[in-house]
Amino acid sequence: MSASAPILGSASPAASARAARSLKRAPGPSGYPLLGSALDVDRQGILTFFIRAHRQYGDLVRFNVGPIAGHLVVAPAHIEQILGPRRESYVKGRSWDTMRLLTGNGLLTSEGAHWQRQRRLLQPFFTTKAVAAYSQEMTAVAAEVATSWEVAAAHARPIEIHSEMMNLALDVLGRTLFGVRFSDQAQPIGEAVYTGMQFVAQRTRMLLPPPLWLPTPGNRRFLHAKRLLTRFILDRICNVRAEKGGAPAMLTALREARDPETGAGMSEQELIDELITFVIAGHETSAVALTWTFNLLGRNPAVEERLHAELDTVLSGRLPTLSDIPALVYTRQVIEEALRLYPTAWIFPRTCAQDEELSGYRIPRGSMILVCPYLTHRLPSHWPEPERFLPERFSAESARTRPRHAYLPFSAGLHTCIGQHFSMQELILSLATLAQRFHLQLHSSDPPPMDAESTLRPGAPIFATPKRRRWHAS
Ligand code: HEM
């Protein structure tokens, strides 16, 4: 199917609505009466259902899950319309209601004037220049992980990569956002984040989710997790106040932040919502990205060898610093390619706010839109041999020939991930610190299954034994 410009944009709303109603529906599975494809999604798992639907029906697939009508969107040209010029028609809306229970009205879920104000206020804390201030903390966290891997390597003791990376990413957030080491709180906070994310993923799939006031085991677990996160953040806000001047953490600066246009700061509730949002949006995303990167390196010795050569040349055995990042070209490409094959945010939803059109197909008002980087990143037209792990695809020359929206691990347009520079810096420094010292010998030769929930995480533990390596002068 070819993607084209919309035909409804310039007409009056009434004329646009009439024109949209005369269009045909996008192809897709008809499913069962009332249930639609709910049983297939349940039986196959949502990712497999979408992979098959895409294979059968093409780059725009209409489907129903119970009363919800949805459209799976894969073509870069369609994604460009949704995230760019037609974005007023494609809002976050009720597709983010469940996440809103967890993160309140933070950046991830808010819209309109509130979102605009918060983004304006928070953006300066996430520029490349601003996040540079956290580079030493990021490397220090990775160096501590390396120290524990030294012991594991000396005793040939296995590690589980995903839990190691979850701890690393949580530690980075603790030190950079809050100026604390989680230490004994790491486990409950990590579990609370996990419980919250599981709750959101499961509730999103329910045809009739129970109201939150019903004391079901799921609701109670969720409310407990949310209380724990809120209490932790409130404690930190109070402590930073008491510390006068506080730790050099983002929280200290956020408390003083003022909207450049109105001079107003954030209320306590707004600050809590944004901080919970950063923890939710920035923890598992970064951890999973590193997990898949190590998994791919363990299965692709030629790529790993080239990575080691770059690390040896640039770092000569010392820890990486901020000023090394521009020279770690291949290291960055390895991460970019891992995020192509395993985009942490493998799908993200929008709600269609008015009748729309994509490539001559009708997108009815109220329809849920699912942009799916997992499938877009595997389109053979833009990614030859899509299943191969080839970091060279991200050389400047190759990247120039691809449409902008063929690659979107951090989304695109207005709602592009605010933490993109923060996490790329974290991922590069962590990978450089760990990969220059260790090769992770994977215990299983089978690729790990994927668990496509809120993020694309491994569906089973990935065990590996760290093997110490020495740097070689080039
Ligand atoms: C590998 C790591 C990460 C990935 C793959 C990632 C991915 C994404 C994606 C795809 C979106 C857009 C969702 C949408 O358009 O509906 C997003 C938004 C967001 N991310 Fe990230 N993210 C990562 C790390 C982080 C970090 C470290 C933080 C903060 C510390 C963060 C904070 C946010 C926030 C606040 C938004 C909402 C932005 C807005 O709508 O204005 N993310 N992220």
PDB file of C-alpha atoms in Angstrom, residues 37-267:
ATOM      1  CA  SER A  37      -9.974 -10.108  17.535  1.00  0.00           C
ATOM      2  CA  ALA A  38      -9.813 -10.213  21.364  1.00  0.00           C
ATOM      3  CA  LEU A  39      -9.452 -14.017  21.449  1.00  0.00           C
ATOM      4  CA  ASP A  40      -6.694 -14.022  18.803  1.00  0.00           C
ATOM      5  CA  VAL A  41      -4.789 -11.295  20.653  1.00  0.00           C
ATOM      6  CA  ASP A  42      -5.146 -13.300  23.843  1.00  0.00           C
ATOM      7  CA  ARG A  43      -4.104 -16.604  22.268  1.00  0.00           C
ATOM      8  CA  GLN A  44      -1.247 -15.359  20.085  1.00  0.00           C
ATOM      9  CA  GLY A  45       0.035 -12.511  22.240  1.00  0.00           C
ATOM     10  CA  ILE A  46      -0.301  -8.950  21.001  1.00  0.00           C
ATOM     11  CA  LEU A  47       3.047  -8.743  19.192  1.00  0.00           C
ATOM     12  CA  THR A  48       2.536 -11.970  17.230  1.00  0.00           C
ATOM     13  CA  PHE A  49      -1.014 -10.881  16.387  1.00  0.00           C
ATOM     14  CA  PHE A  50       0.326  -7.621  14.921  1.00  0.00           C
ATOM     15  CA  ILE A  51       3.222  -9.306  13.084  1.00  0.00           C
ATOM     16  CA  ARG A  52       0.749 -11.667  11.382  1.00  0.00           C
ATOM     17  CA  ALA A  53      -1.821  -8.949  10.686  1.00  0.00           C
ATOM     18  CA  HIS A  54       0.872  -6.783   9.084  1.00  0.00           C
ATOM     19  CA  ARG A  55       2.091  -9.688   6.951  1.00  0.00           C
ATOM     20  CA  GLN A  56      -1.462 -10.429   5.778  1.00  0.00           C
ATOM     21  CA  TYR A  57      -3.014  -6.969   5.374  1.00  0.00           C
ATOM     22  CA  GLY A  58      -0.155  -4.518   4.839  1.00  0.00           C
ATOM     23  CA  ASP A  59       1.053  -1.314   6.426  1.00  0.00           C
ATOM     24  CA  LEU A  60      -2.333  -0.069   7.679  1.00  0.00           C
ATOM     25  CA  VAL A  61      -4.494  -2.640   9.461  1.00  0.00           C
ATOM     26  CA  ARG A  62      -7.921  -2.096  10.968  1.00  0.00           C
ATOM     27  CA  PHE A  63      -8.966  -4.391  13.813  1.00  0.00           C
ATOM     28  CA  ASN A  64     -11.450  -4.559  16.679  1.00  0.00           C
ATOM     29  CA  VAL A  65     -10.850  -5.699  20.236  1.00  0.00           C
ATOM     30  CA  GLY A  66     -14.281  -5.812  21.848  1.00  0.00           C
ATOM     31  CA  PRO A  67     -15.854  -2.385  21.396  1.00  0.00           C
ATOM     32  CA  ILE A  68     -12.519  -0.723  20.621  1.00  0.00           C
ATOM     33  CA  ALA A  69     -11.728  -0.067  16.952  1.00  0.00           C
ATOM     34  CA  GLY A  70      -8.030   0.209  16.276  1.00  0.00           C
ATOM     35  CA  HIS A  71      -5.606   0.876  13.429  1.00  0.00           C
ATOM     36  CA  LEU A  72      -2.095  -0.522  13.353  1.00  0.00           C
ATOM     37  CA  VAL A  73       0.197   1.979  11.607  1.00  0.00           C
ATOM     38  CA  VAL A  74       3.544   0.921  10.130  1.00  0.00           C
ATOM     39  CA  ALA A  75       4.387   3.056   7.044  1.00  0.00           C
ATOM     40  CA  PRO A  76       6.779   5.996   7.712  1.00  0.00           C
ATOM     41  CA  ALA A  77       4.596   8.324   5.596  1.00  0.00           C
ATOM     42  CA  HIS A  78       1.518   7.537   7.727  1.00  0.00           C
ATOM     43  CA  ILE A  79       3.496   7.979  10.936  1.00  0.00           C
ATOM     44  CA  GLU A  80       4.704  11.339   9.683  1.00  0.00           C
ATOM     45  CA  GLN A  81       1.074  12.463   9.226  1.00  0.00           C
ATOM     46  CA  ILE A  82       0.093  11.269  12.691  1.00  0.00           C
ATOM     47  CA  LEU A  83       3.007  12.762  14.594  1.00  0.00           C
ATOM     48  CA  GLY A  84       3.437  15.814  12.362  1.00  0.00           C
ATOM     49  CA  PRO A  85       1.042  17.905  10.288  1.00  0.00           C
ATOM     50  CA  ARG A  86      -2.187  16.139  11.361  1.00  0.00           C
ATOM     51  CA  ARG A  87      -1.223  15.764  15.011  1.00  0.00           C
ATOM     52  CA  GLU A  88      -4.251  17.793  16.241  1.00  0.00           C
ATOM     53  CA  SER A  89      -6.375  14.916  14.921  1.00  0.00           C
ATOM     54  CA  TYR A  90      -4.250  12.269  16.650  1.00  0.00           C
ATOM     55  CA  VAL A  91      -4.214  13.035  20.346  1.00  0.00           C
ATOM     56  CA  LYS A  92      -3.088  10.996  23.348  1.00  0.00           C
ATOM     57  CA  GLY A  93      -6.667  11.069  24.677  1.00  0.00           C
ATOM     58  CA  ARG A  94      -8.205   8.070  26.376  1.00  0.00           C
ATOM     59  CA  SER A  95      -5.561   5.697  24.978  1.00  0.00           C
ATOM     60  CA  TRP A  96      -3.339   6.958  27.825  1.00  0.00           C
ATOM     61  CA  ASP A  97      -6.012   6.845  30.577  1.00  0.00           C
ATOM     62  CA  THR A  98      -4.534   3.778  32.276  1.00  0.00           C
ATOM     63  CA  MET A  99      -1.003   5.194  32.288  1.00  0.00           C
ATOM     64  CA  ARG A 100      -2.502   8.373  33.777  1.00  0.00           C
ATOM     65  CA  LEU A 101      -3.486   6.340  36.875  1.00  0.00           C
ATOM     66  CA  LEU A 102       0.216   5.715  37.437  1.00  0.00           C
ATOM     67  CA  THR A 103       1.933   8.926  36.330  1.00  0.00           C
ATOM     68  CA  GLY A 104      -0.849  11.459  37.002  1.00  0.00           C
ATOM     69  CA  ASN A 105      -0.729  14.462  34.737  1.00  0.00           C
ATOM     70  CA  GLY A 106       2.997  14.292  33.931  1.00  0.00           C
ATOM     71  CA  LEU A 107       4.492  14.979  30.488  1.00  0.00           C
ATOM     72  CA  LEU A 108       3.925  11.462  29.196  1.00  0.00           C
ATOM     73  CA  THR A 109       0.142  11.642  29.552  1.00  0.00           C
ATOM     74  CA  SER A 110      -0.800  15.337  29.547  1.00  0.00           C
ATOM     75  CA  GLU A 111      -1.865  17.396  26.556  1.00  0.00           C
ATOM     76  CA  GLY A 112      -2.844  20.892  25.468  1.00  0.00           C
ATOM     77  CA  ALA A 113      -1.919  23.993  27.455  1.00  0.00           C
ATOM     78  CA  HIS A 114      -0.780  22.059  30.549  1.00  0.00           C
ATOM     79  CA  TRP A 115       1.564  19.835  28.524  1.00  0.00           C
ATOM     80  CA  GLN A 116       2.900  22.837  26.599  1.00  0.00           C
ATOM     81  CA  ARG A 117       3.712  24.728  29.760  1.00  0.00           C
ATOM     82  CA  GLN A 118       5.354  21.724  31.423  1.00  0.00           C
ATOM     83  CA  ARG A 119       7.408  20.860  28.342  1.00  0.00           C
ATOM     84  CA  ARG A 120       8.607  24.486  28.061  1.00  0.00           C
ATOM     85  CA  LEU A 121       9.569  24.429  31.710  1.00  0.00           C
ATOM     86  CA  LEU A 122      11.284  21.024  31.693  1.00  0.00           C
ATOM     87  CA  GLN A 123      12.989  21.016  28.278  1.00  0.00           C
ATOM     88  CA  PRO A 124      16.041  23.057  29.419  1.00  0.00           C
ATOM     89  CA  PHE A 125      16.937  20.287  31.914  1.00  0.00           C
ATOM     90  CA  PHE A 126      17.210  17.681  29.162  1.00  0.00           C
ATOM     91  CA  THR A 127      19.302  19.369  26.456  1.00  0.00           C
ATOM     92  CA  THR A 128      22.606  17.726  25.457  1.00  0.00           C
ATOM     93  CA  LYS A 129      24.391  20.466  27.377  1.00  0.00           C
ATOM     94  CA  ALA A 130      22.264  20.084  30.524  1.00  0.00           C
ATOM     95  CA  VAL A 131      22.523  16.284  30.759  1.00  0.00           C
ATOM     96  CA  ALA A 132      26.321  16.515  30.341  1.00  0.00           C
ATOM     97  CA  ALA A 133      26.353  17.371  34.071  1.00  0.00           C
ATOM     98  CA  TYR A 134      25.348  13.760  34.847  1.00  0.00           C
ATOM     99  CA  SER A 135      28.065  11.995  32.857  1.00  0.00           C
ATOM    100  CA  GLN A 136      30.338  11.298  35.830  1.00  0.00           C
ATOM    101  CA  GLU A 137      27.508   9.808  37.872  1.00  0.00           C
ATOM    102  CA  MET A 138      26.511   7.623  34.928  1.00  0.00           C
ATOM    103  CA  THR A 139      30.041   6.284  34.452  1.00  0.00           C
ATOM    104  CA  ALA A 140      30.439   5.803  38.211  1.00  0.00           C
ATOM    105  CA  VAL A 141      27.319   3.613  38.336  1.00  0.00           C
ATOM    106  CA  ALA A 142      28.553   1.487  35.416  1.00  0.00           C
ATOM    107  CA  ALA A 143      32.007   1.227  37.030  1.00  0.00           C
ATOM    108  CA  GLU A 144      30.384  -0.201  40.184  1.00  0.00           C
ATOM    109  CA  VAL A 145      28.613  -2.808  38.103  1.00  0.00           C
ATOM    110  CA  ALA A 146      31.969  -3.589  36.470  1.00  0.00           C
ATOM    111  CA  THR A 147      33.513  -4.123  39.913  1.00  0.00           C
ATOM    112  CA  SER A 148      30.836  -6.664  40.795  1.00  0.00           C
ATOM    113  CA  TRP A 149      31.335  -8.387  37.422  1.00  0.00           C
ATOM    114  CA  GLU A 150      35.081  -8.668  38.233  1.00  0.00           C
ATOM    115  CA  VAL A 151      34.117 -10.878  41.179  1.00  0.00           C
ATOM    116  CA  ALA A 152      31.655 -12.862  39.064  1.00  0.00           C
ATOM    117  CA  ALA A 153      34.330 -13.322  36.368  1.00  0.00           C
ATOM    118  CA  ALA A 154      36.954 -14.431  38.908  1.00  0.00           C
ATOM    119  CA  HIS A 155      34.608 -17.141  40.217  1.00  0.00           C
ATOM    120  CA  ALA A 156      33.031 -17.980  36.829  1.00  0.00           C
ATOM    121  CA  ARG A 157      29.717 -17.017  38.410  1.00  0.00           C
ATOM    122  CA  PRO A 158      26.780 -16.288  36.087  1.00  0.00           C
ATOM    123  CA  ILE A 159      24.846 -13.039  36.091  1.00  0.00           C
ATOM    124  CA  GLU A 160      21.340 -12.356  34.777  1.00  0.00           C
ATOM    125  CA  ILE A 161      21.742  -9.496  32.329  1.00  0.00           C
ATOM    126  CA  HIS A 162      18.268  -7.938  32.570  1.00  0.00           C
ATOM    127  CA  SER A 163      18.217  -7.658  36.364  1.00  0.00           C
ATOM    128  CA  GLU A 164      21.779  -6.246  36.299  1.00  0.00           C
ATOM    129  CA  MET A 165      20.698  -3.568  33.829  1.00  0.00           C
ATOM    130  CA  MET A 166      17.483  -2.812  35.761  1.00  0.00           C
ATOM    131  CA  ASN A 167      19.613  -2.116  38.846  1.00  0.00           C
ATOM    132  CA  LEU A 168      22.050  -0.022  36.839  1.00  0.00           C
ATOM    133  CA  ALA A 169      19.308   2.138  35.277  1.00  0.00           C
ATOM    134  CA  LEU A 170      17.547   2.630  38.609  1.00  0.00           C
ATOM    135  CA  ASP A 171      20.801   3.649  40.234  1.00  0.00           C
ATOM    136  CA  VAL A 172      21.450   6.186  37.461  1.00  0.00           C
ATOM    137  CA  LEU A 173      18.006   7.739  38.007  1.00  0.00           C
ATOM    138  CA  GLY A 174      18.467   7.734  41.794  1.00  0.00           C
ATOM    139  CA  ARG A 175      21.739   9.591  41.616  1.00  0.00           C
ATOM    140  CA  THR A 176      20.953  11.998  38.784  1.00  0.00           C
ATOM    141  CA  LEU A 177      17.320  12.905  39.517  1.00  0.00           C
ATOM    142  CA  PHE A 178      17.260  12.604  43.292  1.00  0.00           C
ATOM    143  CA  GLY A 179      20.909  12.771  44.352  1.00  0.00           C
ATOM    144  CA  VAL A 180      20.632   9.514  46.342  1.00  0.00           C
ATOM    145  CA  ARG A 181      21.886   5.986  46.255  1.00  0.00           C
ATOM    146  CA  PHE A 182      18.838   3.788  46.514  1.00  0.00           C
ATOM    147  CA  SER A 183      20.841   1.079  48.354  1.00  0.00           C
ATOM    148  CA  ASP A 184      18.338  -0.753  50.568  1.00  0.00           C
ATOM    149  CA  GLN A 185      15.413   1.023  48.862  1.00  0.00           C
ATOM    150  CA  ALA A 186      16.460  -0.172  45.393  1.00  0.00           C
ATOM    151  CA  GLN A 187      14.501  -3.402  45.568  1.00  0.00           C
ATOM    152  CA  PRO A 188      11.136  -1.981  46.756  1.00  0.00           C
ATOM    153  CA  ILE A 189      11.373   0.987  44.364  1.00  0.00           C
ATOM    154  CA  GLY A 190      12.319  -1.282  41.449  1.00  0.00           C
ATOM    155  CA  GLU A 191       9.443  -3.613  42.301  1.00  0.00           C
ATOM    156  CA  ALA A 192       6.994  -0.714  42.600  1.00  0.00           C
ATOM    157  CA  VAL A 193       7.971   0.535  39.126  1.00  0.00           C
ATOM    158  CA  TYR A 194       7.609  -2.996  37.736  1.00  0.00           C
ATOM    159  CA  THR A 195       4.219  -3.528  39.436  1.00  0.00           C
ATOM    160  CA  GLY A 196       2.971  -0.180  38.099  1.00  0.00           C
ATOM    161  CA  MET A 197       4.053  -0.978  34.530  1.00  0.00           C
ATOM    162  CA  GLN A 198       2.539  -4.498  34.671  1.00  0.00           C
ATOM    163  CA  PHE A 199      -0.731  -3.062  35.948  1.00  0.00           C
ATOM    164  CA  VAL A 200      -0.853  -0.539  33.094  1.00  0.00           C
ATOM    165  CA  ALA A 201      -0.100  -3.198  30.458  1.00  0.00           C
ATOM    166  CA  GLN A 202      -2.644  -5.701  31.812  1.00  0.00           C
ATOM    167  CA  ARG A 203      -5.413  -3.180  32.403  1.00  0.00           C
ATOM    168  CA  THR A 204      -4.994  -1.749  28.896  1.00  0.00           C
ATOM    169  CA  ARG A 205      -5.819  -5.194  27.488  1.00  0.00           C
ATOM    170  CA  MET A 206      -8.914  -5.762  29.678  1.00  0.00           C
ATOM    171  CA  LEU A 207     -12.284  -5.407  27.995  1.00  0.00           C
ATOM    172  CA  LEU A 208     -13.920  -4.432  31.308  1.00  0.00           C
ATOM    173  CA  PRO A 209     -11.275  -3.280  33.805  1.00  0.00           C
ATOM    174  CA  PRO A 210     -12.539  -3.247  37.417  1.00  0.00           C
ATOM    175  CA  PRO A 211     -12.904   0.240  38.931  1.00  0.00           C
ATOM    176  CA  LEU A 212      -9.897   1.224  40.989  1.00  0.00           C
ATOM    177  CA  TRP A 213     -11.918   1.419  44.215  1.00  0.00           C
ATOM    178  CA  LEU A 214     -12.674  -2.349  44.053  1.00  0.00           C
ATOM    179  CA  PRO A 215     -10.172  -4.115  46.331  1.00  0.00           C
ATOM    180  CA  THR A 216      -9.082  -6.740  43.765  1.00  0.00           C
ATOM    181  CA  PRO A 217      -5.575  -8.168  44.332  1.00  0.00           C
ATOM    182  CA  GLY A 218      -4.339  -6.341  41.181  1.00  0.00           C
ATOM    183  CA  ASN A 219      -5.794  -2.983  42.274  1.00  0.00           C
ATOM    184  CA  ARG A 220      -4.373  -3.354  45.771  1.00  0.00           C
ATOM    185  CA  ARG A 221      -0.905  -4.219  44.505  1.00  0.00           C
ATOM    186  CA  PHE A 222      -1.007  -1.250  42.159  1.00  0.00           C
ATOM    187  CA  LEU A 223      -2.209   1.230  44.791  1.00  0.00           C
ATOM    188  CA  HIS A 224       0.444   0.016  47.205  1.00  0.00           C
ATOM    189  CA  ALA A 225       3.155   0.477  44.536  1.00  0.00           C
ATOM    190  CA  LYS A 226       1.911   3.957  43.655  1.00  0.00           C
ATOM    191  CA  ARG A 227       1.820   4.967  47.341  1.00  0.00           C
ATOM    192  CA  LEU A 228       5.373   3.726  47.797  1.00  0.00           C
ATOM    193  CA  LEU A 229       6.662   5.711  44.799  1.00  0.00           C
ATOM    194  CA  THR A 230       4.806   8.866  45.858  1.00  0.00           C
ATOM    195  CA  ARG A 231       6.075   8.600  49.428  1.00  0.00           C
ATOM    196  CA  PHE A 232       9.652   8.141  48.244  1.00  0.00           C
ATOM    197  CA  ILE A 233       9.419  11.193  45.997  1.00  0.00           C
ATOM    198  CA  LEU A 234       7.777  13.335  48.671  1.00  0.00           C
ATOM    199  CA  ASP A 235      10.540  12.344  51.113  1.00  0.00           C
ATOM    200  CA  ARG A 236      13.134  13.395  48.587  1.00  0.00           C
ATOM    201  CA  ILE A 237      11.423  16.727  47.950  1.00  0.00           C
ATOM    202  CA  CYS A 238      11.327  17.394  51.716  1.00  0.00           C
ATOM    203  CA  ASN A 239      14.927  16.266  52.223  1.00  0.00           C
ATOM    204  CA  VAL A 240      16.211  18.427  49.407  1.00  0.00           C
ATOM    205  CA  ARG A 241      14.371  21.350  51.018  1.00  0.00           C
ATOM    206  CA  ALA A 242      15.992  20.544  54.359  1.00  0.00           C
ATOM    207  CA  GLU A 243      19.418  20.094  52.804  1.00  0.00           C
ATOM    208  CA  LYS A 244      19.481  23.769  51.726  1.00  0.00           C
ATOM    209  CA  GLY A 245      21.285  23.914  48.436  1.00  0.00           C
ATOM    210  CA  GLY A 246      20.772  20.181  48.178  1.00  0.00           C
ATOM    211  CA  ALA A 247      22.503  17.503  46.170  1.00  0.00           C
ATOM    212  CA  PRO A 248      23.548  18.348  42.613  1.00  0.00           C
ATOM    213  CA  ALA A 249      20.504  16.465  41.374  1.00  0.00           C
ATOM    214  CA  MET A 250      17.895  17.476  38.831  1.00  0.00           C
ATOM    215  CA  LEU A 251      15.298  17.672  41.597  1.00  0.00           C
ATOM    216  CA  THR A 252      17.102  20.604  43.206  1.00  0.00           C
ATOM    217  CA  ALA A 253      16.947  22.553  39.974  1.00  0.00           C
ATOM    218  CA  LEU A 254      13.374  21.514  39.157  1.00  0.00           C
ATOM    219  CA  ARG A 255      12.124  22.963  42.429  1.00  0.00           C
ATOM    220  CA  GLU A 256      13.497  26.345  41.375  1.00  0.00           C
ATOM    221  CA  ALA A 257      12.377  26.052  37.739  1.00  0.00           C
ATOM    222  CA  ARG A 258      10.232  28.895  36.405  1.00  0.00           C
ATOM    223  CA  ASP A 259       8.224  29.060  33.201  1.00  0.00           C
ATOM    224  CA  PRO A 260      10.196  31.476  30.982  1.00  0.00           C
ATOM    225  CA  GLU A 261       6.911  33.033  29.755  1.00  0.00           C
ATOM    226  CA  THR A 262       4.921  33.400  32.984  1.00  0.00           C
ATOM    227  CA  GLY A 263       7.568  33.142  35.693  1.00  0.00           C
ATOM    228  CA  ALA A 264       5.425  30.520  37.525  1.00  0.00           C
ATOM    229  CA  GLY A 265       6.966  27.405  39.097  1.00  0.00           C
ATOM    230  CA  MET A 266       5.469  23.943  39.616  1.00  0.00           C
ATOM    231  CA  SER A 267       3.058  23.025  42.406  1.00  0.00           C
TER     232      SER A 267
END
